[in-house]
């Protein structure tokens, strides 16, 4: 009687395991091609911080110039990492950076993402004043 019950349990477990849908490893790690473009880097506000600037933008740690694009092949669980950097060029430079990320699986249509960088003057009579840069990225599925 006991052996018959064990056999029945094993059969039910086997049947149940076949009935439950299993997500394959390939579906979870499906590759997505994403094109990212640095549309612009513009100084939107400058309250006596400086006149000469160095700026840089990065997509997944790769530097990119204004107007250029990068095509990334990502897993659906990975993200597009955007970073923007601005530095005022003088004897004692002021700088700042900002970052944002977008999940690859969230890129279903074209996304325009702005990353704002605020640089604060650290010395002199304009100490505390700010300058704001706006870096605009376009992210689209390929």
mmCIF file of C-alpha atoms in Angstrom:
data_model
loop_
_atom_site.group_PDB
_atom_site.id
_atom_site.type_symbol
_atom_site.label_atom_id
_atom_site.label_comp_id
_atom_site.label_asym_id
_atom_site.label_seq_id
_atom_site.Cartn_x
_atom_site.Cartn_y
_atom_site.Cartn_z
ATOM 1 C CA UNK A 1 0.000 0.000 0.000
ATOM 2 C CA UNK A 2 2.796 2.371 0.921
ATOM 3 C CA UNK A 3 4.736 1.662 -2.304
ATOM 4 C CA UNK A 4 1.609 2.317 -4.358
ATOM 5 C CA UNK A 5 1.168 5.717 -2.622
ATOM 6 C CA UNK A 6 4.782 6.671 -3.294
ATOM 7 C CA UNK A 7 4.453 5.696 -6.949
ATOM 8 C CA UNK A 8 1.293 7.788 -7.207
ATOM 9 C CA UNK A 9 3.053 10.818 -5.648
ATOM 10 C CA UNK A 10 6.006 10.462 -8.029
ATOM 11 C CA UNK A 11 3.634 10.249 -11.001
ATOM 12 C CA UNK A 12 1.721 13.335 -9.852
ATOM 13 C CA UNK A 13 4.947 15.323 -9.321
ATOM 14 C CA UNK A 14 6.201 14.284 -12.733
ATOM 15 C CA UNK A 15 2.915 15.247 -14.362
ATOM 16 C CA UNK A 16 2.843 18.568 -12.502
ATOM 17 C CA UNK A 17 6.420 19.426 -13.501
ATOM 18 C CA UNK A 18 5.570 18.870 -17.169
ATOM 19 C CA UNK A 19 2.467 21.052 -16.936
ATOM 20 C CA UNK A 20 4.251 24.086 -15.440
ATOM 21 C CA UNK A 21 5.658 26.372 -18.154
ATOM 22 C CA UNK A 22 9.361 26.978 -17.787
ATOM 23 C CA UNK A 23 11.058 30.117 -19.049
ATOM 24 C CA UNK A 24 14.062 29.082 -21.040
ATOM 25 C CA UNK A 25 17.453 30.602 -20.339
ATOM 26 C CA UNK A 26 17.602 31.890 -23.905
ATOM 27 C CA UNK A 27 14.382 33.880 -23.461
ATOM 28 C CA UNK A 28 15.687 35.532 -20.298
ATOM 29 C CA UNK A 29 18.942 36.509 -21.966
ATOM 30 C CA UNK A 30 17.539 37.573 -25.335
ATOM 31 C CA UNK A 31 19.702 40.214 -26.969
ATOM 32 C CA UNK A 32 18.319 43.625 -27.819
ATOM 33 C CA UNK A 33 20.054 46.075 -30.143
ATOM 34 C CA UNK A 34 19.766 49.670 -28.957
ATOM 35 C CA UNK A 35 21.016 52.744 -30.822
ATOM 36 C CA UNK A 36 21.971 55.697 -28.618
ATOM 37 C CA UNK A 37 22.739 59.148 -30.041
ATOM 38 C CA UNK A 38 24.081 62.222 -28.256
ATOM 39 C CA UNK A 39 21.778 64.773 -29.861
ATOM 40 C CA UNK A 40 23.168 67.855 -28.117
ATOM 41 C CA UNK A 41 25.142 69.264 -25.218
ATOM 42 C CA UNK A 42 24.077 72.816 -24.522
ATOM 43 C CA UNK A 43 24.765 75.399 -21.855
ATOM 44 C CA UNK A 44 21.257 76.380 -20.755
ATOM 45 C CA UNK A 45 22.127 78.728 -17.874
ATOM 46 C CA UNK A 46 25.347 80.442 -16.831
ATOM 47 C CA UNK A 47 25.377 82.812 -13.873
ATOM 48 C CA UNK A 48 29.003 84.056 -14.010
ATOM 49 C CA UNK A 49 30.615 80.625 -13.672
ATOM 50 C CA UNK A 50 32.872 80.680 -16.740
ATOM 51 C CA UNK A 51 33.202 81.158 -20.479
ATOM 52 C CA UNK A 52 35.456 78.287 -21.474
ATOM 53 C CA UNK A 53 34.173 74.747 -21.020
ATOM 54 C CA UNK A 54 35.132 71.131 -21.526
ATOM 55 C CA UNK A 55 32.253 68.660 -21.845
ATOM 56 C CA UNK A 56 32.107 64.918 -22.283
ATOM 57 C CA UNK A 57 29.333 62.374 -22.657
ATOM 58 C CA UNK A 58 29.503 58.626 -22.132
ATOM 59 C CA UNK A 59 27.285 55.726 -23.127
ATOM 60 C CA UNK A 60 28.026 52.567 -21.149
ATOM 61 C CA UNK A 61 31.436 54.079 -20.264
ATOM 62 C CA UNK A 62 32.341 54.795 -23.897
ATOM 63 C CA UNK A 63 32.937 58.472 -24.720
ATOM 64 C CA UNK A 64 30.809 59.848 -27.540
ATOM 65 C CA UNK A 65 30.834 63.180 -29.345
ATOM 66 C CA UNK A 66 27.850 65.368 -30.126
ATOM 67 C CA UNK A 67 25.875 64.047 -33.105
ATOM 68 C CA UNK A 68 27.436 60.573 -32.902
ATOM 69 C CA UNK A 69 25.710 57.256 -32.223
ATOM 70 C CA UNK A 70 26.596 53.954 -30.633
ATOM 71 C CA UNK A 71 24.766 50.667 -31.211
ATOM 72 C CA UNK A 72 24.720 48.421 -28.136
ATOM 73 C CA UNK A 73 23.788 44.766 -27.951
ATOM 74 C CA UNK A 74 22.312 44.220 -24.499
ATOM 75 C CA UNK A 75 20.457 41.534 -22.636
ATOM 76 C CA UNK A 76 16.915 42.535 -21.698
ATOM 77 C CA UNK A 77 17.998 42.703 -18.043
ATOM 78 C CA UNK A 78 20.860 45.145 -18.737
ATOM 79 C CA UNK A 79 20.695 48.934 -18.909
ATOM 80 C CA UNK A 80 21.875 51.764 -21.125
ATOM 81 C CA UNK A 81 24.033 53.943 -18.868
ATOM 82 C CA UNK A 82 24.233 57.626 -19.789
ATOM 83 C CA UNK A 83 26.765 59.969 -18.182
ATOM 84 C CA UNK A 84 27.418 63.669 -18.748
ATOM 85 C CA UNK A 85 30.350 65.768 -17.517
ATOM 86 C CA UNK A 86 31.059 69.509 -17.657
ATOM 87 C CA UNK A 87 34.139 71.369 -16.489
ATOM 88 C CA UNK A 88 34.774 75.097 -16.417
ATOM 89 C CA UNK A 89 38.289 75.832 -17.677
ATOM 90 C CA UNK A 90 40.231 78.282 -15.490
ATOM 91 C CA UNK A 91 43.056 78.207 -12.902
ATOM 92 C CA UNK A 92 40.879 76.312 -10.438
ATOM 93 C CA UNK A 93 38.345 74.393 -12.553
ATOM 94 C CA UNK A 94 34.834 73.699 -11.327
ATOM 95 C CA UNK A 95 33.207 70.508 -12.573
ATOM 96 C CA UNK A 96 30.220 68.235 -12.123
ATOM 97 C CA UNK A 97 28.686 65.142 -13.638
ATOM 98 C CA UNK A 98 25.316 63.421 -13.707
ATOM 99 C CA UNK A 99 24.108 60.021 -14.817
ATOM 100 C CA UNK A 100 20.947 58.222 -15.819
ATOM 101 C CA UNK A 101 20.093 54.718 -16.955
ATOM 102 C CA UNK A 102 17.374 53.112 -19.010
ATOM 103 C CA UNK A 103 16.556 49.386 -18.862
ATOM 104 C CA UNK A 104 17.032 47.777 -22.272
ATOM 105 C CA UNK A 105 13.657 46.044 -21.931
ATOM 106 C CA UNK A 106 11.990 49.478 -21.516
ATOM 107 C CA UNK A 107 13.140 50.671 -24.942
ATOM 108 C CA UNK A 108 10.068 49.908 -27.026
ATOM 109 C CA UNK A 109 9.875 53.243 -28.857
ATOM 110 C CA UNK A 110 12.246 56.181 -29.316
ATOM 111 C CA UNK A 111 13.104 57.783 -25.978
ATOM 112 C CA UNK A 112 14.541 61.270 -25.572
ATOM 113 C CA UNK A 113 16.455 61.497 -22.287
ATOM 114 C CA UNK A 114 17.912 64.742 -20.899
ATOM 115 C CA UNK A 115 20.743 64.615 -18.373
ATOM 116 C CA UNK A 116 21.306 67.913 -16.577
ATOM 117 C CA UNK A 117 24.658 68.830 -15.075
ATOM 118 C CA UNK A 118 24.915 71.749 -12.643
ATOM 119 C CA UNK A 119 28.376 73.222 -12.071
ATOM 120 C CA UNK A 120 28.843 75.413 -8.980
ATOM 121 C CA UNK A 121 31.483 78.180 -8.884
ATOM 122 C CA UNK A 122 33.712 77.370 -5.933
ATOM 123 C CA UNK A 123 35.814 80.536 -5.494
ATOM 124 C CA UNK A 124 35.877 84.276 -5.972
ATOM 125 C CA UNK A 125 33.175 86.883 -5.907
ATOM 126 C CA UNK A 126 30.761 84.632 -7.826
ATOM 127 C CA UNK A 127 31.232 81.705 -5.449
ATOM 128 C CA UNK A 128 28.017 79.677 -5.194
ATOM 129 C CA UNK A 129 26.700 80.687 -8.613
ATOM 130 C CA UNK A 130 25.728 77.922 -11.015
ATOM 131 C CA UNK A 131 25.879 76.973 -14.666
ATOM 132 C CA UNK A 132 23.622 74.263 -16.087
ATOM 133 C CA UNK A 133 24.347 72.019 -19.033
ATOM 134 C CA UNK A 134 21.696 69.883 -20.719
ATOM 135 C CA UNK A 135 22.831 66.749 -22.536
ATOM 136 C CA UNK A 136 20.100 65.239 -24.709
ATOM 137 C CA UNK A 137 20.307 61.563 -25.684
ATOM 138 C CA UNK A 138 18.066 59.691 -28.118
ATOM 139 C CA UNK A 139 17.603 55.983 -27.369
ATOM 140 C CA UNK A 140 15.879 53.714 -29.885
ATOM 141 C CA UNK A 141 15.485 50.007 -30.493
ATOM 142 C CA UNK A 142 17.139 48.692 -33.656
#
